[in-house]
Amino acid sequence: MNVTVQNLPKSTIKLLFTVSPAEIDQTYQKVLADVAKDVELPGFRKGKAPVELVKEKADPQKLANETVKELVTTYYPQAVKEKALNPIITPKIEFDDFERSKDFTFSATTAIRPILTIGDYRAELAKLYAKRIAEQEKTPADNKQAEYVHITPADVIDAIIAVTTVELPDMLVEDEVSKMLSRLVTQVQAVKLTIDDYLKSINKTVDDLRGDYAKSATRTITGEMALGDVAAKENITVDESEVDATIEAAGDPKLKERYAQNPLEKTYIRAIIAKNKLIWKLAEETEAAGKEKDAQ
């Protein structure tokens, strides 16, 4: 197998594969052997029929499809490892014709994590806090004390996003939009409506909805990535005991068993905890600094 990597705009990469006929045949024989295990032919017990006889009876197109699938699922992960890539989304696979006697070429387009440029989020939060103090002072009858002005989690997220610059991979945004649309379809069907009915009720087209979802997806993805980067910059740490306590608090035995069997999945929980700790840390520090300045 030969593979080359093309670097495309917006942290998108395209892997181009060429698989030789010898490698194709090796994979084809494996697929044929796997198919033979489940085949029952007259005069033979299940899985005991000769491979050549199974080949004669099997659907050639099905064997070809399974061979292509096996080639992709074998060589794509292998190439990712060899090239030290870290894709963040399922690849889009494309290929033309498949013939066992010729080189098989296919491509896998995916995305890697983009580089974020994050500005002075502390200054952004300080500016927001000062603005709220100024607004408060306009209504002295209600409140004059800075201790009643608070920075919310949403404020912290908004501030970080406001100072973040990033070019997200189009396919990453499109993938999130597709998930959002899928969830919407499920919700709409649950109340016995069609998507057309729903779109008419909000006076929008599918393109309008996709546009709205694309903006929302861009903001969500940017926020998640930026929070992760800032948490690392701020040296936010999460103890194993905090992760275990969070899983325990969910009160779901199946969830607890799942994480016990797959420790790597705890990474997701750890990331959520780290982001929450970061948000409250920045909120508290902004309020403390603001009150100190106001008291001077």
PDB file of C-alpha atoms in Angstrom:
ATOM      1  CA  MET A   1       0.000   0.000   0.000  1.00  0.00           C
ATOM      2  CA  ASN A   2       1.210   3.467  -0.873  1.00  0.00           C
ATOM      3  CA  VAL A   3      -0.251   6.608   0.683  1.00  0.00           C
ATOM      4  CA  THR A   4       0.384  10.305   0.277  1.00  0.00           C
ATOM      5  CA  VAL A   5      -1.053  13.135   2.352  1.00  0.00           C
ATOM      6  CA  GLN A   6      -2.352  16.374   0.880  1.00  0.00           C
ATOM      7  CA  ASN A   7      -2.721  19.368   3.186  1.00  0.00           C
ATOM      8  CA  LEU A   8      -5.846  21.308   2.255  1.00  0.00           C
ATOM      9  CA  PRO A   9      -7.132  24.645   3.627  1.00  0.00           C
ATOM     10  CA  LYS A  10      -8.765  24.933   7.057  1.00  0.00           C
ATOM     11  CA  SER A  11      -6.937  22.039   8.728  1.00  0.00           C
ATOM     12  CA  THR A  12      -8.346  19.549   6.234  1.00  0.00           C
ATOM     13  CA  ILE A  13      -6.214  16.688   4.944  1.00  0.00           C
ATOM     14  CA  LYS A  14      -6.693  14.210   2.130  1.00  0.00           C
ATOM     15  CA  LEU A  15      -5.019  10.812   2.134  1.00  0.00           C
ATOM     16  CA  LEU A  16      -4.539   9.223  -1.286  1.00  0.00           C
ATOM     17  CA  PHE A  17      -4.156   5.442  -1.280  1.00  0.00           C
ATOM     18  CA  THR A  18      -2.928   3.029  -3.921  1.00  0.00           C
ATOM     19  CA  VAL A  19      -3.345  -0.671  -3.183  1.00  0.00           C
ATOM     20  CA  SER A  20      -1.660  -3.275  -5.388  1.00  0.00           C
ATOM     21  CA  PRO A  21      -3.481  -6.272  -6.948  1.00  0.00           C
ATOM     22  CA  ALA A  22      -1.476  -8.603  -4.671  1.00  0.00           C
ATOM     23  CA  GLU A  23      -2.720  -6.768  -1.575  1.00  0.00           C
ATOM     24  CA  ILE A  24      -6.236  -6.723  -2.971  1.00  0.00           C
ATOM     25  CA  ASP A  25      -6.154 -10.483  -3.549  1.00  0.00           C
ATOM     26  CA  GLN A  26      -4.904 -11.090  -0.021  1.00  0.00           C
ATOM     27  CA  THR A  27      -7.805  -9.080   1.363  1.00  0.00           C
ATOM     28  CA  TYR A  28     -10.262 -10.722  -1.021  1.00  0.00           C
ATOM     29  CA  GLN A  29      -9.220 -14.188   0.165  1.00  0.00           C
ATOM     30  CA  LYS A  30      -9.744 -13.104   3.762  1.00  0.00           C
ATOM     31  CA  VAL A  31     -13.224 -11.793   2.944  1.00  0.00           C
ATOM     32  CA  LEU A  32     -14.058 -14.997   1.089  1.00  0.00           C
ATOM     33  CA  ALA A  33     -12.922 -17.100   4.049  1.00  0.00           C
ATOM     34  CA  ASP A  34     -15.062 -15.007   6.411  1.00  0.00           C
ATOM     35  CA  VAL A  35     -18.100 -15.401   4.160  1.00  0.00           C
ATOM     36  CA  ALA A  36     -17.518 -19.160   3.950  1.00  0.00           C
ATOM     37  CA  LYS A  37     -17.813 -19.444   7.749  1.00  0.00           C
ATOM     38  CA  ASP A  38     -21.504 -18.521   7.576  1.00  0.00           C
ATOM     39  CA  VAL A  39     -22.473 -20.319   4.373  1.00  0.00           C
ATOM     40  CA  GLU A  40     -24.544 -23.508   4.340  1.00  0.00           C
ATOM     41  CA  LEU A  41     -24.406 -25.536   1.125  1.00  0.00           C
ATOM     42  CA  PRO A  42     -26.028 -28.909   0.383  1.00  0.00           C
ATOM     43  CA  GLY A  43     -23.849 -31.766   1.562  1.00  0.00           C
ATOM     44  CA  PHE A  44     -21.755 -29.598   3.880  1.00  0.00           C
ATOM     45  CA  ARG A  45     -22.112 -28.443   7.438  1.00  0.00           C
ATOM     46  CA  LYS A  46     -22.286 -24.701   8.062  1.00  0.00           C
ATOM     47  CA  GLY A  47     -18.889 -23.143   7.450  1.00  0.00           C
ATOM     48  CA  LYS A  48     -17.365 -26.361   6.083  1.00  0.00           C
ATOM     49  CA  ALA A  49     -18.001 -25.892   2.352  1.00  0.00           C
ATOM     50  CA  PRO A  50     -14.861 -25.499   0.175  1.00  0.00           C
ATOM     51  CA  VAL A  51     -13.936 -21.861  -0.382  1.00  0.00           C
ATOM     52  CA  GLU A  52     -13.944 -22.245  -4.170  1.00  0.00           C
ATOM     53  CA  LEU A  53     -17.481 -23.628  -4.078  1.00  0.00           C
ATOM     54  CA  VAL A  54     -18.573 -20.751  -1.839  1.00  0.00           C
ATOM     55  CA  LYS A  55     -17.015 -18.346  -4.325  1.00  0.00           C
ATOM     56  CA  GLU A  56     -19.100 -19.837  -7.151  1.00  0.00           C
ATOM     57  CA  LYS A  57     -22.324 -19.440  -5.174  1.00  0.00           C
ATOM     58  CA  ALA A  58     -21.618 -16.025  -3.631  1.00  0.00           C
ATOM     59  CA  ASP A  59     -22.760 -12.707  -5.093  1.00  0.00           C
ATOM     60  CA  PRO A  60     -19.669 -11.221  -6.827  1.00  0.00           C
ATOM     61  CA  GLN A  61     -20.789  -7.659  -6.110  1.00  0.00           C
ATOM     62  CA  LYS A  62     -21.207  -8.415  -2.425  1.00  0.00           C
ATOM     63  CA  LEU A  63     -17.702  -9.886  -2.290  1.00  0.00           C
ATOM     64  CA  ALA A  64     -16.337  -6.822  -4.075  1.00  0.00           C
ATOM     65  CA  ASN A  65     -18.127  -4.455  -1.685  1.00  0.00           C
ATOM     66  CA  GLU A  66     -16.877  -6.339   1.358  1.00  0.00           C
ATOM     67  CA  THR A  67     -13.342  -6.337  -0.036  1.00  0.00           C
ATOM     68  CA  VAL A  68     -13.402  -2.565  -0.542  1.00  0.00           C
ATOM     69  CA  LYS A  69     -14.751  -2.103   2.972  1.00  0.00           C
ATOM     70  CA  GLU A  70     -12.006  -4.310   4.386  1.00  0.00           C
ATOM     71  CA  LEU A  71      -9.309  -2.465   2.435  1.00  0.00           C
ATOM     72  CA  VAL A  72     -10.485   0.917   3.703  1.00  0.00           C
ATOM     73  CA  THR A  73     -10.889  -0.146   7.336  1.00  0.00           C
ATOM     74  CA  THR A  74      -7.461  -1.787   7.263  1.00  0.00           C
ATOM     75  CA  TYR A  75      -5.325   0.755   5.455  1.00  0.00           C
ATOM     76  CA  TYR A  76      -6.837   4.032   6.682  1.00  0.00           C
ATOM     77  CA  PRO A  77      -6.037   3.444  10.392  1.00  0.00           C
ATOM     78  CA  GLN A  78      -2.640   2.062   9.382  1.00  0.00           C
ATOM     79  CA  ALA A  79      -1.835   5.231   7.421  1.00  0.00           C
ATOM     80  CA  VAL A  80      -3.040   7.480  10.233  1.00  0.00           C
ATOM     81  CA  LYS A  81      -0.653   5.741  12.601  1.00  0.00           C
ATOM     82  CA  GLU A  82       2.280   5.712  10.167  1.00  0.00           C
ATOM     83  CA  LYS A  83       1.886   9.408   9.324  1.00  0.00           C
ATOM     84  CA  ALA A  84       1.335  10.364  12.994  1.00  0.00           C
ATOM     85  CA  LEU A  85      -1.975  12.042  12.193  1.00  0.00           C
ATOM     86  CA  ASN A  86      -4.680  12.933  14.708  1.00  0.00           C
ATOM     87  CA  PRO A  87      -7.976  13.176  12.800  1.00  0.00           C
ATOM     88  CA  ILE A  88     -10.919  14.606  14.730  1.00  0.00           C
ATOM     89  CA  ILE A  89     -13.696  13.401  12.453  1.00  0.00           C
ATOM     90  CA  THR A  90     -14.720  10.289  10.522  1.00  0.00           C
ATOM     91  CA  PRO A  91     -13.183  10.434   7.035  1.00  0.00           C
ATOM     92  CA  LYS A  92     -15.100  10.873   3.804  1.00  0.00           C
ATOM     93  CA  ILE A  93     -14.118   7.943   1.581  1.00  0.00           C
ATOM     94  CA  GLU A  94     -14.171   8.271  -2.203  1.00  0.00           C
ATOM     95  CA  PHE A  95     -13.164   5.861  -4.977  1.00  0.00           C
ATOM     96  CA  ASP A  96     -13.993   5.115  -8.591  1.00  0.00           C
ATOM     97  CA  ASP A  97     -13.968   1.620 -10.061  1.00  0.00           C
ATOM     98  CA  PHE A  98     -12.799  -1.478  -8.261  1.00  0.00           C
ATOM     99  CA  GLU A  99     -11.197  -4.362 -10.110  1.00  0.00           C
ATOM    100  CA  ARG A 100      -9.221  -7.068  -8.367  1.00  0.00           C
ATOM    101  CA  SER A 101      -6.692  -7.231 -11.188  1.00  0.00           C
ATOM    102  CA  LYS A 102      -5.806  -3.522 -11.096  1.00  0.00           C
ATOM    103  CA  ASP A 103      -4.421  -1.057  -8.572  1.00  0.00           C
ATOM    104  CA  PHE A 104      -7.200   0.201  -6.328  1.00  0.00           C
ATOM    105  CA  THR A 105      -7.083   3.903  -5.525  1.00  0.00           C
ATOM    106  CA  PHE A 106      -9.207   5.635  -2.951  1.00  0.00           C
ATOM    107  CA  SER A 107      -9.085   8.829  -0.924  1.00  0.00           C
ATOM    108  CA  ALA A 108      -9.952   9.628   2.670  1.00  0.00           C
ATOM    109  CA  THR A 109     -10.665  13.266   3.483  1.00  0.00           C
ATOM    110  CA  THR A 110     -10.668  14.211   7.134  1.00  0.00           C
ATOM    111  CA  ALA A 111      -9.751  17.070   9.453  1.00  0.00           C
ATOM    112  CA  ILE A 112      -7.196  17.661  12.166  1.00  0.00           C
ATOM    113  CA  ARG A 113      -7.555  19.996  15.109  1.00  0.00           C
ATOM    114  CA  PRO A 114      -7.066  23.595  13.957  1.00  0.00           C
ATOM    115  CA  ILE A 115      -4.736  26.013  15.722  1.00  0.00           C
ATOM    116  CA  LEU A 116      -6.591  28.589  17.785  1.00  0.00           C
ATOM    117  CA  THR A 117      -5.350  32.106  18.488  1.00  0.00           C
ATOM    118  CA  ILE A 118      -6.766  33.189  21.829  1.00  0.00           C
ATOM    119  CA  GLY A 119      -6.507  36.792  22.978  1.00  0.00           C
ATOM    120  CA  ASP A 120      -6.718  38.389  26.421  1.00  0.00           C
ATOM    121  CA  TYR A 121      -9.859  36.815  27.850  1.00  0.00           C
ATOM    122  CA  ARG A 122      -9.128  38.255  31.300  1.00  0.00           C
ATOM    123  CA  ALA A 123      -9.190  41.778  29.872  1.00  0.00           C
ATOM    124  CA  GLU A 124     -12.443  40.952  28.075  1.00  0.00           C
ATOM    125  CA  LEU A 125     -14.006  39.767  31.336  1.00  0.00           C
ATOM    126  CA  ALA A 126     -12.681  42.792  33.235  1.00  0.00           C
ATOM    127  CA  LYS A 127     -14.234  45.065  30.611  1.00  0.00           C
ATOM    128  CA  LEU A 128     -17.575  43.280  30.976  1.00  0.00           C
ATOM    129  CA  TYR A 129     -17.436  43.542  34.767  1.00  0.00           C
ATOM    130  CA  ALA A 130     -16.624  47.273  34.601  1.00  0.00           C
ATOM    131  CA  LYS A 131     -19.513  47.795  32.187  1.00  0.00           C
ATOM    132  CA  ARG A 132     -21.938  46.147  34.587  1.00  0.00           C
ATOM    133  CA  ILE A 133     -20.651  48.214  37.487  1.00  0.00           C
ATOM    134  CA  ALA A 134     -21.170  51.362  35.414  1.00  0.00           C
ATOM    135  CA  GLU A 135     -24.705  50.268  34.542  1.00  0.00           C
ATOM    136  CA  GLN A 136     -25.387  49.534  38.188  1.00  0.00           C
ATOM    137  CA  GLU A 137     -24.237  52.976  39.260  1.00  0.00           C
ATOM    138  CA  LYS A 138     -26.861  54.528  37.029  1.00  0.00           C
ATOM    139  CA  THR A 139     -29.526  53.036  39.301  1.00  0.00           C
ATOM    140  CA  PRO A 140     -28.190  53.797  42.811  1.00  0.00           C
ATOM    141  CA  ALA A 141     -31.575  53.266  44.396  1.00  0.00           C
ATOM    142  CA  ASP A 142     -31.417  49.592  43.524  1.00  0.00           C
ATOM    143  CA  ASN A 143     -27.829  48.797  44.331  1.00  0.00           C
ATOM    144  CA  LYS A 144     -24.493  50.538  44.771  1.00  0.00           C
ATOM    145  CA  GLN A 145     -22.290  47.661  45.848  1.00  0.00           C
ATOM    146  CA  ALA A 146     -20.062  45.778  43.456  1.00  0.00           C
ATOM    147  CA  GLU A 147     -20.604  42.570  45.410  1.00  0.00           C
ATOM    148  CA  TYR A 148     -23.986  42.240  43.732  1.00  0.00           C
ATOM    149  CA  VAL A 149     -22.442  42.161  40.255  1.00  0.00           C
ATOM    150  CA  HIS A 150     -21.668  38.646  39.052  1.00  0.00           C
ATOM    151  CA  ILE A 151     -19.894  37.014  36.132  1.00  0.00           C
ATOM    152  CA  THR A 152     -21.833  33.978  34.911  1.00  0.00           C
ATOM    153  CA  PRO A 153     -20.520  30.838  33.193  1.00  0.00           C
ATOM    154  CA  ALA A 154     -22.094  32.110  29.963  1.00  0.00           C
ATOM    155  CA  ASP A 155     -20.147  35.370  30.372  1.00  0.00           C
ATOM    156  CA  VAL A 156     -16.862  33.470  30.615  1.00  0.00           C
ATOM    157  CA  ILE A 157     -17.625  31.368  27.546  1.00  0.00           C
ATOM    158  CA  ASP A 158     -18.715  34.438  25.567  1.00  0.00           C
ATOM    159  CA  ALA A 159     -15.554  36.318  26.540  1.00  0.00           C
ATOM    160  CA  ILE A 160     -13.260  33.483  25.495  1.00  0.00           C
ATOM    161  CA  ILE A 161     -15.063  33.015  22.173  1.00  0.00           C
ATOM    162  CA  ALA A 162     -14.938  36.782  21.555  1.00  0.00           C
ATOM    163  CA  VAL A 163     -11.124  36.805  21.662  1.00  0.00           C
ATOM    164  CA  THR A 164     -10.643  33.526  19.775  1.00  0.00           C
ATOM    165  CA  THR A 165      -9.695  33.355  16.111  1.00  0.00           C
ATOM    166  CA  VAL A 166      -9.852  30.040  14.270  1.00  0.00           C
ATOM    167  CA  GLU A 167     -10.632  28.614  10.847  1.00  0.00           C
ATOM    168  CA  LEU A 168     -12.701  25.524  11.486  1.00  0.00           C
ATOM    169  CA  PRO A 169     -12.681  22.696   8.927  1.00  0.00           C
ATOM    170  CA  ASP A 170     -15.846  22.947   6.830  1.00  0.00           C
ATOM    171  CA  MET A 171     -16.516  19.233   7.154  1.00  0.00           C
ATOM    172  CA  LEU A 172     -16.375  19.496  10.953  1.00  0.00           C
ATOM    173  CA  VAL A 173     -19.053  22.195  10.959  1.00  0.00           C
ATOM    174  CA  GLU A 174     -21.131  20.300   8.384  1.00  0.00           C
ATOM    175  CA  ASP A 175     -20.947  17.155  10.495  1.00  0.00           C
ATOM    176  CA  GLU A 176     -22.270  19.030  13.533  1.00  0.00           C
ATOM    177  CA  VAL A 177     -25.035  20.607  11.435  1.00  0.00           C
ATOM    178  CA  SER A 178     -26.096  17.143  10.231  1.00  0.00           C
ATOM    179  CA  LYS A 179     -26.284  15.933  13.830  1.00  0.00           C
ATOM    180  CA  MET A 180     -28.386  18.945  14.799  1.00  0.00           C
ATOM    181  CA  LEU A 181     -30.757  18.354  11.882  1.00  0.00           C
ATOM    182  CA  SER A 182     -31.032  14.672  12.782  1.00  0.00           C
ATOM    183  CA  ARG A 183     -31.995  15.575  16.350  1.00  0.00           C
ATOM    184  CA  LEU A 184     -34.547  18.063  15.029  1.00  0.00           C
ATOM    185  CA  VAL A 185     -36.147  15.442  12.777  1.00  0.00           C
ATOM    186  CA  THR A 186     -36.496  13.092  15.757  1.00  0.00           C
ATOM    187  CA  GLN A 187     -38.065  15.838  17.890  1.00  0.00           C
ATOM    188  CA  VAL A 188     -40.463  16.924  15.151  1.00  0.00           C
ATOM    189  CA  GLN A 189     -41.559  13.358  14.425  1.00  0.00           C
ATOM    190  CA  ALA A 190     -42.175  12.822  18.137  1.00  0.00           C
ATOM    191  CA  VAL A 191     -44.964  15.427  18.006  1.00  0.00           C
ATOM    192  CA  LYS A 192     -46.415  13.964  14.793  1.00  0.00           C
ATOM    193  CA  LEU A 193     -45.179  16.733  12.500  1.00  0.00           C
ATOM    194  CA  THR A 194     -43.165  16.722   9.305  1.00  0.00           C
ATOM    195  CA  ILE A 195     -40.103  18.862   8.689  1.00  0.00           C
ATOM    196  CA  ASP A 196     -42.101  20.822   6.099  1.00  0.00           C
ATOM    197  CA  ASP A 197     -44.751  21.569   8.731  1.00  0.00           C
ATOM    198  CA  TYR A 198     -42.087  22.716  11.161  1.00  0.00           C
ATOM    199  CA  LEU A 199     -40.344  24.940   8.607  1.00  0.00           C
ATOM    200  CA  LYS A 200     -43.643  26.574   7.690  1.00  0.00           C
ATOM    201  CA  SER A 201     -44.368  27.231  11.363  1.00  0.00           C
ATOM    202  CA  ILE A 202     -41.095  29.145  11.785  1.00  0.00           C
ATOM    203  CA  ASN A 203     -41.246  30.675   8.290  1.00  0.00           C
ATOM    204  CA  LYS A 204     -37.878  29.315   7.185  1.00  0.00           C
ATOM    205  CA  THR A 205     -36.456  27.138   4.421  1.00  0.00           C
ATOM    206  CA  VAL A 206     -34.096  24.201   4.847  1.00  0.00           C
ATOM    207  CA  ASP A 207     -31.242  26.433   3.680  1.00  0.00           C
ATOM    208  CA  ASP A 208     -32.197  29.058   6.265  1.00  0.00           C
ATOM    209  CA  LEU A 209     -32.164  26.405   8.964  1.00  0.00           C
ATOM    210  CA  ARG A 210     -28.815  25.038   7.814  1.00  0.00           C
ATOM    211  CA  GLY A 211     -27.399  28.552   7.901  1.00  0.00           C
ATOM    212  CA  ASP A 212     -28.633  29.090  11.455  1.00  0.00           C
ATOM    213  CA  TYR A 213     -27.300  25.719  12.540  1.00  0.00           C
ATOM    214  CA  ALA A 214     -23.933  26.395  10.892  1.00  0.00           C
ATOM    215  CA  LYS A 215     -23.536  29.574  12.956  1.00  0.00           C
ATOM    216  CA  SER A 216     -24.544  27.731  16.109  1.00  0.00           C
ATOM    217  CA  ALA A 217     -22.231  24.808  15.328  1.00  0.00           C
ATOM    218  CA  THR A 218     -19.309  27.134  14.634  1.00  0.00           C
ATOM    219  CA  ARG A 219     -19.806  28.875  17.950  1.00  0.00           C
ATOM    220  CA  THR A 220     -20.202  25.605  19.873  1.00  0.00           C
ATOM    221  CA  ILE A 221     -17.117  23.968  18.360  1.00  0.00           C
ATOM    222  CA  THR A 222     -15.018  27.114  18.786  1.00  0.00           C
ATOM    223  CA  GLY A 223     -16.099  27.398  22.404  1.00  0.00           C
ATOM    224  CA  GLU A 224     -15.311  23.779  23.220  1.00  0.00           C
ATOM    225  CA  MET A 225     -11.863  23.940  21.637  1.00  0.00           C
ATOM    226  CA  ALA A 226     -11.025  27.323  23.152  1.00  0.00           C
ATOM    227  CA  LEU A 227     -12.103  26.250  26.634  1.00  0.00           C
ATOM    228  CA  GLY A 228      -9.880  23.194  26.332  1.00  0.00           C
ATOM    229  CA  ASP A 229      -6.889  25.291  25.277  1.00  0.00           C
ATOM    230  CA  VAL A 230      -7.428  27.872  28.015  1.00  0.00           C
ATOM    231  CA  ALA A 231      -7.850  25.144  30.643  1.00  0.00           C
ATOM    232  CA  ALA A 232      -4.452  23.773  29.628  1.00  0.00           C
ATOM    233  CA  LYS A 233      -2.923  27.261  29.675  1.00  0.00           C
ATOM    234  CA  GLU A 234      -4.346  27.917  33.149  1.00  0.00           C
ATOM    235  CA  ASN A 235      -2.969  24.571  34.366  1.00  0.00           C
ATOM    236  CA  ILE A 236      -6.387  23.262  35.361  1.00  0.00           C
ATOM    237  CA  THR A 237      -5.989  19.739  36.717  1.00  0.00           C
ATOM    238  CA  VAL A 238      -8.570  17.071  37.457  1.00  0.00           C
ATOM    239  CA  ASP A 239      -7.920  14.301  39.967  1.00  0.00           C
ATOM    240  CA  GLU A 240      -9.070  10.760  39.288  1.00  0.00           C
ATOM    241  CA  SER A 241     -11.223  11.018  42.416  1.00  0.00           C
ATOM    242  CA  GLU A 242     -13.119  13.943  40.847  1.00  0.00           C
ATOM    243  CA  VAL A 243     -13.830  11.892  37.736  1.00  0.00           C
ATOM    244  CA  ASP A 244     -15.003   8.916  39.798  1.00  0.00           C
ATOM    245  CA  ALA A 245     -17.200  11.163  41.955  1.00  0.00           C
ATOM    246  CA  THR A 246     -18.851  12.626  38.860  1.00  0.00           C
ATOM    247  CA  ILE A 247     -19.585   9.174  37.452  1.00  0.00           C
ATOM    248  CA  GLU A 248     -20.885   8.027  40.840  1.00  0.00           C
ATOM    249  CA  ALA A 249     -23.153  11.081  41.096  1.00  0.00           C
ATOM    250  CA  ALA A 250     -24.840  10.116  37.828  1.00  0.00           C
ATOM    251  CA  GLY A 251     -26.376   7.186  39.695  1.00  0.00           C
ATOM    252  CA  ASP A 252     -26.325   4.915  36.661  1.00  0.00           C
ATOM    253  CA  PRO A 253     -24.790   1.467  37.333  1.00  0.00           C
ATOM    254  CA  LYS A 254     -24.450   0.757  33.596  1.00  0.00           C
ATOM    255  CA  LEU A 255     -22.571   4.015  33.073  1.00  0.00           C
ATOM    256  CA  LYS A 256     -20.292   3.220  35.977  1.00  0.00           C
ATOM    257  CA  GLU A 257     -19.567  -0.245  34.567  1.00  0.00           C
ATOM    258  CA  ARG A 258     -18.940   1.198  31.113  1.00  0.00           C
ATOM    259  CA  TYR A 259     -16.264   3.585  32.366  1.00  0.00           C
ATOM    260  CA  ALA A 260     -14.737   0.865  34.512  1.00  0.00           C
ATOM    261  CA  GLN A 261     -14.304  -1.336  31.433  1.00  0.00           C
ATOM    262  CA  ASN A 262     -13.097   1.517  29.207  1.00  0.00           C
ATOM    263  CA  PRO A 263     -10.878   3.850  31.259  1.00  0.00           C
ATOM    264  CA  LEU A 264     -10.003   5.917  28.173  1.00  0.00           C
ATOM    265  CA  GLU A 265     -13.607   7.089  27.978  1.00  0.00           C
ATOM    266  CA  LYS A 266     -13.021   8.927  31.234  1.00  0.00           C
ATOM    267  CA  THR A 267     -11.086  11.464  29.170  1.00  0.00           C
ATOM    268  CA  TYR A 268     -14.397  12.987  28.093  1.00  0.00           C
ATOM    269  CA  ILE A 269     -15.588  13.351  31.696  1.00  0.00           C
ATOM    270  CA  ARG A 270     -12.219  14.774  32.721  1.00  0.00           C
ATOM    271  CA  ALA A 271     -12.414  17.407  29.971  1.00  0.00           C
ATOM    272  CA  ILE A 272     -15.880  18.510  31.072  1.00  0.00           C
ATOM    273  CA  ILE A 273     -14.776  18.848  34.694  1.00  0.00           C
ATOM    274  CA  ALA A 274     -11.678  20.813  33.667  1.00  0.00           C
ATOM    275  CA  LYS A 275     -13.753  23.246  31.618  1.00  0.00           C
ATOM    276  CA  ASN A 276     -16.221  23.757  34.466  1.00  0.00           C
ATOM    277  CA  LYS A 277     -13.385  24.396  36.919  1.00  0.00           C
ATOM    278  CA  LEU A 278     -11.862  26.888  34.491  1.00  0.00           C
ATOM    279  CA  ILE A 279     -15.143  28.759  34.051  1.00  0.00           C
ATOM    280  CA  TRP A 280     -15.721  29.182  37.786  1.00  0.00           C
ATOM    281  CA  LYS A 281     -12.078  30.079  38.368  1.00  0.00           C
ATOM    282  CA  LEU A 282     -12.168  32.904  35.828  1.00  0.00           C
ATOM    283  CA  ALA A 283     -15.565  34.115  37.056  1.00  0.00           C
ATOM    284  CA  GLU A 284     -14.412  34.260  40.678  1.00  0.00           C
ATOM    285  CA  GLU A 285     -11.091  35.910  39.832  1.00  0.00           C
ATOM    286  CA  THR A 286     -12.787  38.527  37.654  1.00  0.00           C
ATOM    287  CA  GLU A 287     -15.249  39.402  40.400  1.00  0.00           C
ATOM    288  CA  ALA A 288     -12.517  39.551  43.045  1.00  0.00           C
ATOM    289  CA  ALA A 289     -10.324  41.818  40.905  1.00  0.00           C
ATOM    290  CA  GLY A 290     -13.298  44.018  40.056  1.00  0.00           C
ATOM    291  CA  LYS A 291     -14.330  44.454  43.674  1.00  0.00           C
ATOM    292  CA  GLU A 292     -10.765  45.258  44.684  1.00  0.00           C
ATOM    293  CA  LYS A 293     -10.513  47.909  41.985  1.00  0.00           C
ATOM    294  CA  ASP A 294     -13.908  49.351  42.900  1.00  0.00           C
ATOM    295  CA  ALA A 295     -12.891  49.598  46.555  1.00  0.00           C
ATOM    296  CA  GLN A 296      -9.816  51.691  45.772  1.00  0.00           C
TER     297      GLN A 296
END
